[in-house]
JSON list of C-alpha atoms and ligand atoms in Angstrom, two decimals:
[
{"chain": "W", "resi": 1, "resn": "MET", "atom": "CA", "xyz": [92.48, 109.23, 79.45]},
{"chain": "W", "resi": 2, "resn": "ARG", "atom": "CA", "xyz": [95.09, 106.82, 79.19]},
{"chain": "W", "resi": 3, "resn": "ARG", "atom": "CA", "xyz": [94.59, 103.05, 78.41]},
{"chain": "W", "resi": 4, "resn": "ALA", "atom": "CA", "xyz": [96.12, 101.12, 81.44]},
{"chain": "W", "resi": 5, "resn": "VAL", "atom": "CA", "xyz": [96.95, 97.33, 81.28]},
{"chain": "W", "resi": 6, "resn": "TYR", "atom": "CA", "xyz": [95.84, 95.52, 84.45]},
{"chain": "W", "resi": 7, "resn": "ARG", "atom": "CA", "xyz": [97.91, 92.47, 85.92]},
{"chain": "W", "resi": 8, "resn": "ARG", "atom": "CA", "xyz": [98.35, 90.88, 89.34]},
{"chain": "W", "resi": 9, "resn": "ALA", "atom": "CA", "xyz": [101.14, 92.26, 91.41]},
{"chain": "W", "resi": 10, "resn": "ARG", "atom": "CA", "xyz": [104.16, 89.81, 91.76]},
{"chain": "W", "resi": 11, "resn": "CYS", "atom": "CA", "xyz": [106.85, 89.84, 94.78]},
{"chain": "W", "resi": 12, "resn": "GLU", "atom": "CA", "xyz": [109.13, 91.82, 92.74]},
{"chain": "W", "resi": 13, "resn": "ASP", "atom": "CA", "xyz": [106.49, 94.87, 92.45]},
{"chain": "W", "resi": 14, "resn": "GLU", "atom": "CA", "xyz": [106.96, 95.44, 96.24]},
{"chain": "W", "resi": 15, "resn": "GLY", "atom": "CA", "xyz": [109.26, 98.56, 96.43]},
{"chain": "W", "resi": 16, "resn": "ARG", "atom": "CA", "xyz": [107.36, 100.10, 93.53]},
{"chain": "W", "resi": 17, "resn": "LEU", "atom": "CA", "xyz": [104.16, 99.67, 95.25]},
{"chain": "W", "resi": 18, "resn": "TYR", "atom": "CA", "xyz": [105.03, 100.61, 98.51]},
{"chain": "W", "resi": 19, "resn": "GLU", "atom": "CA", "xyz": [106.77, 103.91, 97.19]},
{"chain": "W", "resi": 20, "resn": "ILE", "atom": "CA", "xyz": [103.37, 104.54, 94.98]},
{"chain": "W", "resi": 21, "resn": "ARG", "atom": "CA", "xyz": [101.25, 104.37, 98.15]},
{"chain": "W", "resi": 22, "resn": "ARG", "atom": "CA", "xyz": [103.69, 106.38, 100.53]},
{"chain": "W", "resi": 23, "resn": "ARG", "atom": "CA", "xyz": [103.89, 109.07, 97.78]},
{"chain": "W", "resi": 24, "resn": "SER", "atom": "CA", "xyz": [100.36, 109.14, 97.11]},
{"chain": "W", "resi": 25, "resn": "VAL", "atom": "CA", "xyz": [99.32, 109.56, 100.59]},
{"chain": "W", "resi": 26, "resn": "LEU", "atom": "CA", "xyz": [101.99, 112.17, 101.73]},
{"chain": "W", "resi": 27, "resn": "GLU", "atom": "CA", "xyz": [101.02, 114.28, 98.04]},
{"chain": "W", "resi": 28, "resn": "LEU", "atom": "CA", "xyz": [97.46, 113.58, 97.08]},
{"chain": "W", "resi": 29, "resn": "ALA", "atom": "CA", "xyz": [95.58, 113.26, 100.17]},
{"chain": "W", "resi": 30, "resn": "PRO", "atom": "CA", "xyz": [96.58, 116.91, 101.53]},
{"chain": "W", "resi": 31, "resn": "PRO", "atom": "CA", "xyz": [94.89, 119.29, 100.92]},
{"chain": "W", "resi": 32, "resn": "GLU", "atom": "CA", "xyz": [91.37, 117.55, 101.79]},
{"chain": "W", "resi": 33, "resn": "MET", "atom": "CA", "xyz": [93.19, 115.88, 104.76]},
{"chain": "W", "resi": 34, "resn": "PRO", "atom": "CA", "xyz": [95.53, 117.63, 107.30]},
{"chain": "W", "resi": 35, "resn": "VAL", "atom": "CA", "xyz": [99.16, 116.98, 106.35]},
{"chain": "W", "resi": 36, "resn": "ALA", "atom": "CA", "xyz": [100.04, 115.56, 109.85]},
{"chain": "W", "resi": 37, "resn": "GLU", "atom": "CA", "xyz": [97.24, 112.68, 109.42]},
{"chain": "W", "resi": 38, "resn": "ALA", "atom": "CA", "xyz": [98.41, 111.88, 106.02]},
{"chain": "W", "resi": 39, "resn": "GLN", "atom": "CA", "xyz": [101.92, 111.43, 107.43]},
{"chain": "W", "resi": 40, "resn": "ALA", "atom": "CA", "xyz": [100.63, 109.19, 110.12]},
{"chain": "W", "resi": 41, "resn": "TRP", "atom": "CA", "xyz": [98.68, 107.34, 107.46]},
{"chain": "W", "resi": 42, "resn": "ALA", "atom": "CA", "xyz": [101.85, 107.02, 105.10]},
{"chain": "W", "resi": 43, "resn": "ARG", "atom": "CA", "xyz": [103.59, 105.68, 108.12]},
{"chain": "W", "resi": 44, "resn": "ARG", "atom": "CA", "xyz": [101.11, 102.72, 108.92]},
{"chain": "W", "resi": 45, "resn": "LEU", "atom": "CA", "xyz": [102.49, 100.59, 106.23]},
{"chain": "W", "resi": 46, "resn": "THR", "atom": "CA", "xyz": [106.28, 99.34, 106.58]},
{"chain": "W", "resi": 47, "resn": "PRO", "atom": "CA", "xyz": [108.11, 97.63, 103.58]},
{"chain": "W", "resi": 48, "resn": "ALA", "atom": "CA", "xyz": [107.24, 94.31, 105.30]},
{"chain": "W", "resi": 49, "resn": "GLY", "atom": "CA", "xyz": [103.62, 95.32, 105.88]},
{"chain": "W", "resi": 50, "resn": "MET", "atom": "CA", "xyz": [103.46, 95.86, 102.25]},
{"chain": "W", "resi": 51, "resn": "GLU", "atom": "CA", "xyz": [105.09, 92.25, 101.52]},
{"chain": "W", "resi": 52, "resn": "GLN", "atom": "CA", "xyz": [102.34, 90.85, 103.68]},
{"chain": "W", "resi": 53, "resn": "LYS", "atom": "CA", "xyz": [99.90, 92.68, 101.91]},
{"chain": "W", "resi": 54, "resn": "LEU", "atom": "CA", "xyz": [101.07, 90.82, 98.65]},
{"chain": "W", "resi": 55, "resn": "ARG", "atom": "CA", "xyz": [100.85, 87.73, 100.15]},
{"chain": "W", "resi": 56, "resn": "GLU", "atom": "CA", "xyz": [97.75, 87.97, 101.93]},
{"chain": "W", "resi": 57, "resn": "LEU", "atom": "CA", "xyz": [95.39, 90.03, 99.57]},
{"chain": "W", "resi": 58, "resn": "GLU", "atom": "CA", "xyz": [94.87, 90.10, 95.68]},
{"chain": "W", "resi": 59, "resn": "VAL", "atom": "CA", "xyz": [96.69, 93.00, 94.49]},
{"chain": "W", "resi": 60, "resn": "TRP", "atom": "CA", "xyz": [96.34, 94.35, 91.04]},
{"chain": "W", "resi": 61, "resn": "VAL", "atom": "CA", "xyz": [98.43, 96.77, 89.35]},
{"chain": "W", "resi": 62, "resn": "ALA", "atom": "CA", "xyz": [97.82, 99.14, 86.88]},
{"chain": "W", "resi": 63, "resn": "GLU", "atom": "CA", "xyz": [100.42, 100.14, 84.05]},
{"chain": "W", "resi": 64, "resn": "LEU", "atom": "CA", "xyz": [101.24, 102.77, 81.64]},
{"chain": "W", "resi": 65, "resn": "GLU", "atom": "CA", "xyz": [103.95, 101.65, 78.97]},
{"chain": "W", "resi": 66, "resn": "GLY", "atom": "CA", "xyz": [105.10, 98.78, 81.12]},
{"chain": "W", "resi": 67, "resn": "MET", "atom": "CA", "xyz": [105.40, 100.95, 84.29]},
{"chain": "W", "resi": 68, "resn": "ALA", "atom": "CA", "xyz": [103.49, 100.28, 87.42]},
{"chain": "W", "resi": 69, "resn": "VAL", "atom": "CA", "xyz": [101.39, 103.78, 88.07]},
{"chain": "W", "resi": 70, "resn": "GLY", "atom": "CA", "xyz": [98.71, 102.29, 90.44]},
{"chain": "W", "resi": 71, "resn": "TRP", "atom": "CA", "xyz": [97.60, 99.16, 92.47]},
{"chain": "W", "resi": 72, "resn": "GLY", "atom": "CA", "xyz": [94.50, 98.35, 94.23]},
{"chain": "W", "resi": 73, "resn": "ALA", "atom": "CA", "xyz": [93.64, 95.14, 96.59]},
{"chain": "W", "resi": 74, "resn": "ILE", "atom": "CA", "xyz": [91.03, 93.36, 97.34]},
{"chain": "W", "resi": 75, "resn": "ARG", "atom": "CA", "xyz": [89.79, 90.31, 99.79]},
{"chain": "W", "resi": 76, "resn": "GLY", "atom": "CA", "xyz": [86.18, 88.99, 99.12]},
{"chain": "W", "resi": 77, "resn": "ASP", "atom": "CA", "xyz": [84.09, 91.65, 98.68]},
{"chain": "W", "resi": 78, "resn": "ARG", "atom": "CA", "xyz": [86.21, 94.41, 100.20]},
{"chain": "W", "resi": 79, "resn": "LEU", "atom": "CA", "xyz": [88.47, 96.89, 98.47]},
{"chain": "W", "resi": 80, "resn": "GLU", "atom": "CA", "xyz": [91.26, 97.09, 100.83]},
{"chain": "W", "resi": 81, "resn": "GLY", "atom": "CA", "xyz": [93.30, 99.99, 99.04]},
{"chain": "W", "resi": 82, "resn": "LEU", "atom": "CA", "xyz": [93.64, 102.16, 95.95]},
{"chain": "W", "resi": 83, "resn": "TYR", "atom": "CA", "xyz": [96.84, 104.06, 95.28]},
{"chain": "W", "resi": 84, "resn": "VAL", "atom": "CA", "xyz": [97.95, 106.12, 92.04]},
{"chain": "W", "resi": 85, "resn": "SER", "atom": "CA", "xyz": [101.39, 107.21, 91.39]},
{"chain": "W", "resi": 86, "resn": "THR", "atom": "CA", "xyz": [101.22, 111.08, 92.22]},
{"chain": "W", "resi": 87, "resn": "GLU", "atom": "CA", "xyz": [102.75, 111.78, 88.44]},
{"chain": "W", "resi": 88, "resn": "PHE", "atom": "CA", "xyz": [99.66, 110.16, 87.14]},
{"chain": "W", "resi": 89, "resn": "ALA", "atom": "CA", "xyz": [96.93, 111.46, 89.06]},
{"chain": "W", "resi": 90, "resn": "GLY", "atom": "CA", "xyz": [93.56, 112.69, 87.61]},
{"chain": "W", "resi": 91, "resn": "GLN", "atom": "CA", "xyz": [94.24, 110.68, 84.62]},
{"chain": "W", "resi": 92, "resn": "GLY", "atom": "CA", "xyz": [91.77, 107.89, 84.91]},
{"chain": "W", "resi": 93, "resn": "VAL", "atom": "CA", "xyz": [94.27, 105.65, 86.52]},
{"chain": "W", "resi": 94, "resn": "GLY", "atom": "CA", "xyz": [92.25, 105.19, 89.82]},
{"chain": "W", "resi": 95, "resn": "GLY", "atom": "CA", "xyz": [88.77, 105.09, 88.43]},
{"chain": "W", "resi": 96, "resn": "GLY", "atom": "CA", "xyz": [89.94, 102.53, 85.78]},
{"chain": "W", "resi": 97, "resn": "LEU", "atom": "CA", "xyz": [91.44, 100.26, 88.54]},
{"chain": "W", "resi": 98, "resn": "LEU", "atom": "CA", "xyz": [88.53, 100.68, 90.68]},
{"chain": "W", "resi": 99, "resn": "ASP", "atom": "CA", "xyz": [86.21, 100.09, 87.53]},
{"chain": "W", "resi": 100, "resn": "ARG", "atom": "CA", "xyz": [88.27, 96.64, 87.10]},
{"chain": "W", "resi": 101, "resn": "LEU", "atom": "CA", "xyz": [88.25, 95.37, 90.58]},
{"chain": "W", "resi": 102, "resn": "GLU", "atom": "CA", "xyz": [84.66, 96.23, 90.98]},
{"chain": "W", "resi": 103, "resn": "GLY", "atom": "CA", "xyz": [84.32, 93.89, 87.59]},
{"chain": "W", "resi": 104, "resn": "LEU", "atom": "CA", "xyz": [86.43, 91.16, 89.12]},
{"chain": "W", "resi": 105, "resn": "MET", "atom": "CA", "xyz": [83.99, 90.97, 92.09]},
{"chain": "W", "resi": 106, "resn": "ARG", "atom": "CA", "xyz": [80.71, 90.95, 90.03]},
{"chain": "W", "resi": 107, "resn": "GLU", "atom": "CA", "xyz": [82.05, 88.07, 88.01]},
{"chain": "W", "resi": 108, "resn": "ARG", "atom": "CA", "xyz": [82.53, 86.23, 91.34]},
{"chain": "W", "resi": 109, "resn": "GLY", "atom": "CA", "xyz": [78.99, 86.59, 92.15]},
{"chain": "W", "resi": 110, "resn": "LEU", "atom": "CA", "xyz": [79.62, 89.08, 94.96]},
{"chain": "W", "resi": 111, "resn": "LEU", "atom": "CA", "xyz": [76.58, 91.42, 95.42]},
{"chain": "W", "resi": 112, "resn": "SER", "atom": "CA", "xyz": [78.26, 94.62, 96.70]},
{"chain": "W", "resi": 113, "resn": "VAL", "atom": "CA", "xyz": [81.65, 95.95, 97.20]},
{"chain": "W", "resi": 114, "resn": "HIS", "atom": "CA", "xyz": [82.50, 97.44, 100.98]},
{"chain": "W", "resi": 115, "resn": "LEU", "atom": "CA", "xyz": [85.25, 99.70, 101.60]},
{"chain": "W", "resi": 116, "resn": "GLU", "atom": "CA", "xyz": [86.43, 102.25, 104.19]},
{"chain": "W", "resi": 117, "resn": "ALA", "atom": "CA", "xyz": [87.19, 105.58, 102.18]},
{"chain": "W", "resi": 118, "resn": "SER", "atom": "CA", "xyz": [89.94, 107.95, 103.78]},
{"chain": "W", "resi": 119, "resn": "SER", "atom": "CA", "xyz": [88.58, 111.39, 104.43]},
{"chain": "W", "resi": 120, "resn": "ASN", "atom": "CA", "xyz": [90.19, 112.87, 101.42]},
{"chain": "W", "resi": 121, "resn": "ALA", "atom": "CA", "xyz": [88.86, 109.88, 98.99]},
{"chain": "W", "resi": 122, "resn": "GLY", "atom": "CA", "xyz": [85.23, 110.21, 100.08]},
{"chain": "W", "resi": 123, "resn": "GLY", "atom": "CA", "xyz": [83.87, 112.32, 97.17]},
{"chain": "W", "resi": 124, "resn": "PHE", "atom": "CA", "xyz": [86.04, 109.99, 94.47]},
{"chain": "W", "resi": 125, "resn": "TYR", "atom": "CA", "xyz": [83.98, 106.94, 95.62]},
{"chain": "W", "resi": 126, "resn": "LEU", "atom": "CA", "xyz": [80.64, 108.94, 96.18]},
{"chain": "W", "resi": 127, "resn": "ARG", "atom": "CA", "xyz": [80.92, 110.05, 92.40]},
{"chain": "W", "resi": 128, "resn": "ARG", "atom": "CA", "xyz": [81.43, 106.59, 91.60]},
{"chain": "W", "resi": 129, "resn": "GLY", "atom": "CA", "xyz": [77.91, 105.10, 92.93]},
{"chain": "W", "resi": 130, "resn": "TYR", "atom": "CA", "xyz": [79.04, 104.44, 96.43]},
{"chain": "W", "resi": 131, "resn": "ARG", "atom": "CA", "xyz": [77.19, 105.21, 99.76]},
{"chain": "W", "resi": 132, "resn": "VAL", "atom": "CA", "xyz": [77.88, 106.08, 103.14]},
{"chain": "W", "resi": 133, "resn": "SER", "atom": "CA", "xyz": [76.88, 102.76, 105.31]},
{"chain": "W", "resi": 134, "resn": "GLY", "atom": "CA", "xyz": [78.13, 103.66, 108.85]},
{"chain": "W", "resi": 135, "resn": "LEU", "atom": "CA", "xyz": [79.72, 105.69, 111.37]},
{"chain": "W", "resi": 136, "resn": "PRO", "atom": "CA", "xyz": [82.99, 107.09, 110.79]},
{"chain": "W", "resi": 137, "resn": "THR", "atom": "CA", "xyz": [85.92, 104.81, 112.23]},
{"chain": "W", "resi": 138, "resn": "PRO", "atom": "CA", "xyz": [88.20, 105.98, 114.70]},
{"chain": "W", "resi": 139, "resn": "ARG", "atom": "CA", "xyz": [90.89, 106.68, 112.34]},
{"chain": "W", "resi": 140, "resn": "GLY", "atom": "CA", "xyz": [88.05, 109.17, 110.56]},
{"chain": "W", "resi": 141, "resn": "ALA", "atom": "CA", "xyz": [87.61, 106.68, 107.34]},
{"chain": "W", "resi": 142, "resn": "TRP", "atom": "CA", "xyz": [83.90, 106.23, 106.26]},
{"chain": "W", "resi": 143, "resn": "PRO", "atom": "CA", "xyz": [82.32, 102.82, 105.70]},
{"chain": "W", "resi": 144, "resn": "MET", "atom": "CA", "xyz": [80.87, 102.84, 102.32]},
{"chain": "W", "resi": 145, "resn": "VAL", "atom": "CA", "xyz": [79.14, 100.08, 99.88]},
{"chain": "W", "resi": 146, "resn": "LYS", "atom": "CA", "xyz": [78.03, 100.03, 96.27]},
{"chain": "W", "resi": 147, "resn": "GLU", "atom": "CA", "xyz": [75.72, 97.47, 95.48]},
{"chain": "W", "resi": 148, "resn": "HIS", "atom": "CA", "xyz": [76.40, 95.67, 91.82]},
{"chain": "W", "resi": 149, "resn": "PRO", "atom": "CA", "xyz": [73.10, 96.55, 89.50]},
{"chain": "W", "resi": 150, "resn": "SER", "atom": "CA", "xyz": [71.25, 93.25, 89.03]},
{"chain": "S", "resi": 201, "resn": "COA", "atom": "C1", "xyz": [92.05, 108.48, 95.02]},
{"chain": "S", "resi": 201, "resn": "COA", "atom": "C2", "xyz": [92.99, 108.19, 93.89]},
{"chain": "S", "resi": 201, "resn": "COA", "atom": "C3", "xyz": [93.32, 106.63, 94.00]},
{"chain": "S", "resi": 201, "resn": "COA", "atom": "C4", "xyz": [92.40, 108.58, 92.76]},
{"chain": "S", "resi": 201, "resn": "COA", "atom": "O1", "xyz": [93.31, 108.40, 91.63]},
{"chain": "S", "resi": 201, "resn": "COA", "atom": "P1", "xyz": [93.03, 108.99, 90.36]},
{"chain": "S", "resi": 201, "resn": "COA", "atom": "O2", "xyz": [93.81, 108.13, 89.47]},
{"chain": "S", "resi": 201, "resn": "COA", "atom": "O3", "xyz": [93.38, 110.25, 90.63]},
{"chain": "S", "resi": 201, "resn": "COA", "atom": "O4", "xyz": [91.89, 108.70, 90.10]},
{"chain": "S", "resi": 201, "resn": "COA", "atom": "P2", "xyz": [90.87, 109.63, 88.68]},
{"chain": "S", "resi": 201, "resn": "COA", "atom": "O5", "xyz": [91.74, 110.15, 87.54]},
{"chain": "S", "resi": 201, "resn": "COA", "atom": "O6", "xyz": [90.41, 108.33, 88.06]},
{"chain": "S", "resi": 201, "resn": "COA", "atom": "O7", "xyz": [89.87, 110.63, 89.14]},
{"chain": "S", "resi": 201, "resn": "COA", "atom": "C5", "xyz": [90.24, 111.53, 90.11]},
{"chain": "S", "resi": 201, "resn": "COA", "atom": "C6", "xyz": [89.39, 112.81, 89.86]},
{"chain": "S", "resi": 201, "resn": "COA", "atom": "O8", "xyz": [90.19, 113.68, 90.05]},
{"chain": "S", "resi": 201, "resn": "COA", "atom": "C7", "xyz": [89.73, 114.89, 88.94]},
{"chain": "S", "resi": 201, "resn": "COA", "atom": "N1", "xyz": [91.10, 115.30, 88.64]},
{"chain": "S", "resi": 201, "resn": "COA", "atom": "C8", "xyz": [91.28, 116.14, 87.74]},
{"chain": "S", "resi": 201, "resn": "COA", "atom": "N2", "xyz": [92.54, 116.67, 87.66]},
{"chain": "S", "resi": 201, "resn": "COA", "atom": "C9", "xyz": [93.01, 116.17, 88.48]},
{"chain": "S", "resi": 201, "resn": "COA", "atom": "C10", "xyz": [94.60, 116.36, 89.09]},
{"chain": "S", "resi": 201, "resn": "COA", "atom": "N3", "xyz": [95.42, 117.07, 88.20]},
{"chain": "S", "resi": 201, "resn": "COA", "atom": "N4", "xyz": [95.13, 115.62, 90.00]},
{"chain": "S", "resi": 201, "resn": "COA", "atom": "C11", "xyz": [94.43, 114.76, 90.49]},
{"chain": "S", "resi": 201, "resn": "COA", "atom": "N5", "xyz": [92.81, 114.80, 90.26]},
{"chain": "S", "resi": 201, "resn": "COA", "atom": "C12", "xyz": [92.51, 115.57, 89.39]},
{"chain": "S", "resi": 201, "resn": "COA", "atom": "C13", "xyz": [89.33, 113.87, 88.11]},
{"chain": "S", "resi": 201, "resn": "COA", "atom": "O9", "xyz": [88.74, 114.62, 86.82]},
{"chain": "S", "resi": 201, "resn": "COA", "atom": "C14", "xyz": [88.48, 113.05, 89.00]},
{"chain": "S", "resi": 201, "resn": "COA", "atom": "O10", "xyz": [87.39, 113.42, 89.32]},
{"chain": "S", "resi": 201, "resn": "COA", "atom": "P3", "xyz": [85.96, 112.66, 89.46]},
{"chain": "S", "resi": 201, "resn": "COA", "atom": "O11", "xyz": [86.18, 111.84, 90.67]},
{"chain": "S", "resi": 201, "resn": "COA", "atom": "O12", "xyz": [85.13, 113.43, 89.68]},
{"chain": "S", "resi": 201, "resn": "COA", "atom": "O13", "xyz": [85.61, 111.52, 88.26]},
{"chain": "S", "resi": 201, "resn": "COA", "atom": "C15", "xyz": [94.38, 109.07, 94.18]},
{"chain": "S", "resi": 201, "resn": "COA", "atom": "O14", "xyz": [94.21, 110.47, 94.44]},
{"chain": "S", "resi": 201, "resn": "COA", "atom": "C16", "xyz": [95.16, 108.62, 95.47]},
{"chain": "S", "resi": 201, "resn": "COA", "atom": "O15", "xyz": [95.97, 107.76, 95.38]},
{"chain": "S", "resi": 201, "resn": "COA", "atom": "N6", "xyz": [94.98, 109.15, 96.53]},
{"chain": "S", "resi": 201, "resn": "COA", "atom": "C17", "xyz": [95.89, 108.95, 97.92]},
{"chain": "S", "resi": 201, "resn": "COA", "atom": "C18", "xyz": [95.37, 107.62, 98.24]},
{"chain": "S", "resi": 201, "resn": "COA", "atom": "C19", "xyz": [93.93, 107.41, 98.60]},
{"chain": "S", "resi": 201, "resn": "COA", "atom": "O16", "xyz": [93.17, 108.79, 99.12]},
{"chain": "S", "resi": 201, "resn": "COA", "atom": "N7", "xyz": [93.34, 106.18, 98.24]},
{"chain": "S", "resi": 201, "resn": "COA", "atom": "C20", "xyz": [92.04, 106.06, 98.52]},
{"chain": "S", "resi": 201, "resn": "COA", "atom": "C21", "xyz": [92.04, 105.44, 99.70]},
{"chain": "S", "resi": 201, "resn": "COA", "atom": "S1", "xyz": [90.53, 105.02, 100.39]}
]
């Protein structure tokens, strides 16, 4: 596992973070997710939408040797997105970023973390202590929760 550095995202990260998300969805979600579904998911975020996320969410970047290789976003006790650069998938970047974001929430006194797992990523979250907390959304994402150990 490579050791990433975590930092808050800046406005100038917009293009890189947009591209990390787009490619990760198109290239990592299949084959667990049908290609057409991944394409529709990738299209849901525009560059303007990415700019809005940077303004409205708390976005954190994982860097390896000064290069952004993944990002995750939180709002309150919700994880609002987690994406890893395809070239660095399977090297612990996503798990490390998730640990970091969970840690921030725990430090803030939040008792649990909520998210909606896309169909391809359910197993990734289940292996990290999340459980399904409701029925799937109309887009097929699974509501999940993880309670912090007290
Ligand atoms: C889900 C995602 C964030 C995981 O990021 P990651 O950096 O690959 O995650 P990690 O390396 O920490 O863990 C990946 C898992 O795949 C395994 N793996 C091993 N080799 C791998 C490879 N070559 N490629 C991908 N995964 C591999 C890892 O061992 C690990 O298994 P585990 O879950 O049992 O621990 C990433 O795949 C991604 O961006 N997917 C597309 C977007 C997405 O689905 N986001 C989540 C939306 S809710």
